[in-house]
Amino acid sequence: MRQPLVAGNWKMNGSLASVRELLAGIKAGIGDIKKCEVAVCPPYVFIPVAQEALSGSSIPWGGQNLSTEVSGAFTGEVAGSMLTDFGCTYVIVGHSERRTLYGEDDAVVADKHAVAREAGLKPIFCIGETLEERESGITEEVVARQVDAVINASGVESLGDGVIAYEPVWAIGTGKTATPEQAQDVHAFIRERIAGHSASVAENVRILYGGSMKPGNAAELMEKPDIDGGLIGGAALKAEDFLGICKAADDSV
Ligand code: PEP
């Protein structure tokens, strides 16, 4: 039985005041969420604020990115050890915005996945196809390539140290959600691909769906057998909406 996880990816949003308010709102409603793990990934500078608000609660926090390097002259970069210093449990790697806007290819993502684990962080490893790739019928080829990059670099067991987020790029921030059937098909494919290397890792690894998930569509996605939670962008910025998705995940167990 895989425990669902709903993680908020706040991206580059918020102010000190709004982040404090959002954290307080999530904390106030978390008592209703019994079985689903709930996590937040604020921008780097707000991580100490999350740490202060969430220490002692059931809510872990994480970064949205990390450097491939451990330390040194890399202006503007943040190392995995710095995230663990501030109590982070998770770190997102390979988000499609990093891949498309900042040129992170499969090799860089595999490197970040490895560096995150070495620092003691659980990677939230994002994969997914663009609209053009889906329309060309190569969705499975793309996600297989992305998953294989990590398996080839670090071994299949490395996937068991974190979670995978299947995020069709055409569904991120667009209001277009994959249908539960479309998402389930890809999630099942990913799990099968992993099972080709290790049945136990495949059985235990949590595969989250991400892409315009909202309280109104979360329940039908979460009820699919291979969808183990969500990585949430826009809807994670309002405590009420985020908690609505967490509740749907909670009720799916
Ligand atoms: C994301 O960026 O990880 C995401 C899923 O965004 P949104 O929920 O806004 O589509």
XYZ file of C-alpha atoms and ligand atoms in Angstrom:
263
model
C 0.000 0.000 0.000
C 1.572 3.294 -1.116
C 0.852 6.341 1.033
C -0.361 9.196 -1.186
C 1.705 12.361 -1.330
C 0.468 15.784 -2.374
C 3.289 18.298 -2.800
C 2.897 21.990 -3.547
C 5.326 23.529 -6.023
C 5.033 27.240 -5.318
C 7.403 28.147 -8.168
C 8.548 31.808 -8.062
C 5.463 33.115 -6.268
C 4.745 34.789 -2.965
C 6.013 37.413 -0.560
C 7.081 37.051 3.047
C 3.570 38.039 4.147
C 1.711 35.792 1.695
C 3.965 32.817 2.425
C 3.330 33.163 6.167
C -0.393 33.338 5.511
C -0.340 30.301 3.201
C 1.665 28.225 5.678
C -0.697 29.181 8.491
C -3.700 28.250 6.335
C -2.257 24.836 5.457
C -1.362 24.153 9.086
C -4.834 25.126 10.225
C -6.474 22.615 7.876
C -4.016 19.740 8.042
C -5.823 18.096 10.955
C -8.483 16.852 8.511
C -5.890 15.044 6.420
C -5.158 11.713 8.063
C -3.612 9.369 5.513
C -2.082 11.541 2.807
C 1.414 12.996 3.228
C 1.390 16.731 2.474
C 4.537 18.664 1.514
C 5.411 22.151 0.272
C 8.257 23.399 -1.913
C 8.654 27.181 -1.480
C 11.209 29.377 -3.273
C 14.655 29.056 -1.647
C 14.489 32.277 0.354
C 11.251 31.238 2.046
C 12.548 27.817 3.131
C 13.593 29.104 6.599
C 10.101 30.581 6.945
C 8.590 27.182 6.125
C 10.994 25.537 8.551
C 9.953 27.886 11.339
C 6.247 27.370 10.649
C 6.277 23.629 9.986
C 8.864 22.236 12.434
C 7.097 19.806 14.703
C 4.154 19.441 12.301
C 3.474 16.491 9.999
C 4.282 18.596 6.921
C 7.704 18.198 5.291
C 9.161 20.886 3.036
C 11.598 20.903 0.167
C 13.424 22.852 -2.511
C 12.416 23.321 -6.134
C 15.893 22.781 -7.547
C 19.506 22.205 -6.488
C 22.962 22.491 -7.968
C 24.779 19.577 -9.550
C 27.792 20.802 -7.551
C 28.497 20.268 -3.879
C 30.127 23.641 -3.101
C 32.404 26.283 -4.588
C 32.445 29.118 -7.083
C 28.998 28.666 -8.620
C 27.336 32.046 -8.242
C 23.607 31.871 -7.709
C 23.512 28.123 -7.115
C 22.279 26.285 -4.011
C 23.716 22.949 -2.866
C 21.767 19.978 -1.586
C 23.542 20.167 1.794
C 22.221 23.728 2.190
C 18.686 22.428 1.746
C 19.189 19.694 4.337
C 20.698 22.324 6.675
C 17.301 24.007 6.589
C 15.407 20.810 7.255
C 14.306 19.999 3.703
C 13.095 16.464 3.087
C 12.357 16.776 -0.619
C 13.745 18.519 -3.689
C 12.136 18.763 -7.114
C 14.440 17.730 -9.964
C 13.793 17.843 -13.681
C 10.699 20.029 -13.590
C 9.704 20.816 -17.185
C 10.304 24.535 -16.553
C 13.905 23.713 -15.645
C 14.209 21.477 -18.684
C 12.733 23.945 -21.179
C 13.677 27.376 -19.756
C 17.070 26.504 -18.276
C 18.251 23.819 -20.677
C 18.439 20.931 -18.209
C 18.712 17.758 -20.252
C 18.340 14.159 -19.101
C 22.015 13.956 -18.110
C 21.813 17.064 -15.893
C 18.582 15.827 -14.336
C 20.120 12.415 -13.625
C 23.085 14.203 -12.045
C 20.794 16.315 -9.850
C 18.856 13.194 -8.848
C 22.108 11.574 -7.704
C 23.417 14.690 -5.934
C 20.098 15.132 -4.118
C 20.200 11.577 -2.789
C 23.824 11.962 -1.741
C 22.797 15.022 0.283
C 20.065 13.015 2.002
C 17.170 14.554 0.076
C 14.294 12.681 -1.538
C 14.038 13.720 -5.185
C 10.636 14.531 -6.667
C 11.733 13.466 -10.136
C 9.619 15.082 -12.874
C 9.090 13.604 -16.308
C 6.569 14.186 -19.083
C 6.026 14.803 -22.754
C 5.292 18.006 -24.669
C 2.109 18.429 -26.706
C 4.053 17.890 -29.908
C 5.497 14.652 -28.556
C 2.059 13.412 -27.482
C 0.572 14.279 -30.850
C 3.418 12.452 -32.598
C 2.594 9.336 -30.565
C 5.921 9.198 -28.728
C 4.777 9.819 -25.129
C 5.976 6.405 -23.944
C 9.290 6.762 -25.734
C 9.888 10.145 -24.059
C 9.053 9.100 -20.501
C 11.012 5.846 -20.949
C 14.060 7.858 -22.029
C 13.684 10.196 -19.035
C 13.299 7.351 -16.523
C 16.112 5.325 -18.080
C 18.496 8.280 -17.726
C 18.249 8.002 -13.927
C 18.241 4.204 -13.877
C 21.360 4.084 -16.066
C 23.158 6.709 -13.989
C 22.239 5.603 -10.468
C 20.528 2.212 -10.670
C 16.878 1.353 -10.302
C 17.040 1.299 -6.492
C 17.740 5.052 -6.576
C 14.157 5.635 -7.701
C 12.959 4.062 -4.472
C 14.600 6.848 -2.463
C 12.213 9.464 -3.812
C 9.065 9.893 -5.845
C 8.326 10.345 -9.540
C 5.982 13.027 -10.859
C 4.449 12.434 -14.271
C 3.673 15.909 -15.582
C 2.532 16.184 -19.189
C 4.056 19.525 -20.212
C 0.881 20.510 -22.091
C -1.091 20.243 -18.845
C 1.188 22.387 -16.647
C -0.323 25.751 -15.839
C -2.606 25.553 -18.866
C -5.878 24.547 -17.198
C -5.851 21.428 -19.435
C -5.694 18.319 -17.287
C -4.875 14.876 -18.628
C -7.954 12.679 -18.376
C -7.702 10.127 -15.573
C -7.388 7.429 -18.261
C -4.572 9.235 -20.098
C -2.702 9.748 -16.828
C -3.296 6.188 -15.619
C -2.001 4.758 -18.910
C 1.295 6.632 -18.610
C 1.639 5.919 -14.870
C 1.118 2.192 -15.529
C 3.678 2.341 -18.340
C 6.246 4.018 -16.049
C 5.668 1.429 -13.327
C 6.026 -1.396 -15.851
C 9.231 0.089 -17.173
C 10.658 0.161 -13.629
C 9.367 -3.378 -12.996
C 11.581 -4.508 -15.876
C 14.479 -3.735 -13.505
C 12.969 -4.328 -10.070
C 9.468 -5.524 -9.191
C 9.754 -4.273 -5.619
C 10.882 -0.739 -6.557
C 8.047 -0.588 -9.106
C 5.512 -1.719 -6.538
C 6.659 0.739 -3.868
C 7.621 3.908 -5.744
C 5.034 6.662 -5.584
C 4.115 8.174 -8.940
C 2.407 11.556 -8.624
C 0.398 13.253 -11.350
C 0.985 16.943 -12.056
C -0.737 19.297 -14.463
C -3.611 21.624 -13.598
C -4.841 19.452 -10.743
C -7.582 21.194 -8.771
C -10.029 20.245 -6.024
C -12.645 19.611 -8.733
C -10.650 17.033 -10.719
C -8.400 15.544 -8.029
C -10.708 12.751 -6.846
C -11.128 11.110 -10.265
C -7.363 11.197 -10.843
C -6.513 9.876 -7.378
C -8.832 6.925 -7.691
C -6.722 5.438 -10.491
C -4.587 2.542 -9.243
C -1.200 3.884 -10.360
C -1.729 7.535 -9.346
C -0.298 8.016 -5.863
C -0.838 11.723 -5.352
C -0.107 15.011 -7.027
C 2.485 17.696 -7.642
C 0.485 20.890 -7.576
C 1.440 24.282 -9.018
C -1.202 26.996 -9.269
C -3.705 25.396 -6.910
C -1.021 25.069 -4.211
C -0.989 28.839 -3.733
C -4.387 28.932 -2.001
C -4.633 26.944 1.217
C -8.270 26.074 0.604
C -7.635 24.665 -2.889
C -4.473 22.847 -1.854
C -6.195 21.268 1.135
C -9.138 20.297 -1.106
C -6.737 18.291 -3.275
C -5.101 16.761 -0.173
C -8.560 15.741 1.072
C -9.325 14.036 -2.250
C -6.045 12.109 -1.957
C -6.858 11.264 1.661
C -10.281 9.940 0.677
C -8.791 7.812 -2.109
C -7.065 5.512 0.383
C 3.738 22.036 -11.785
O 4.315 23.014 -12.226
O 4.389 21.143 -11.238
C 2.287 21.976 -11.941
C 1.707 20.813 -11.857
O 1.657 23.171 -12.192
P 0.071 23.408 -12.322
O -0.600 22.616 -11.213
O -0.108 24.878 -12.178
O -0.326 22.885 -13.667
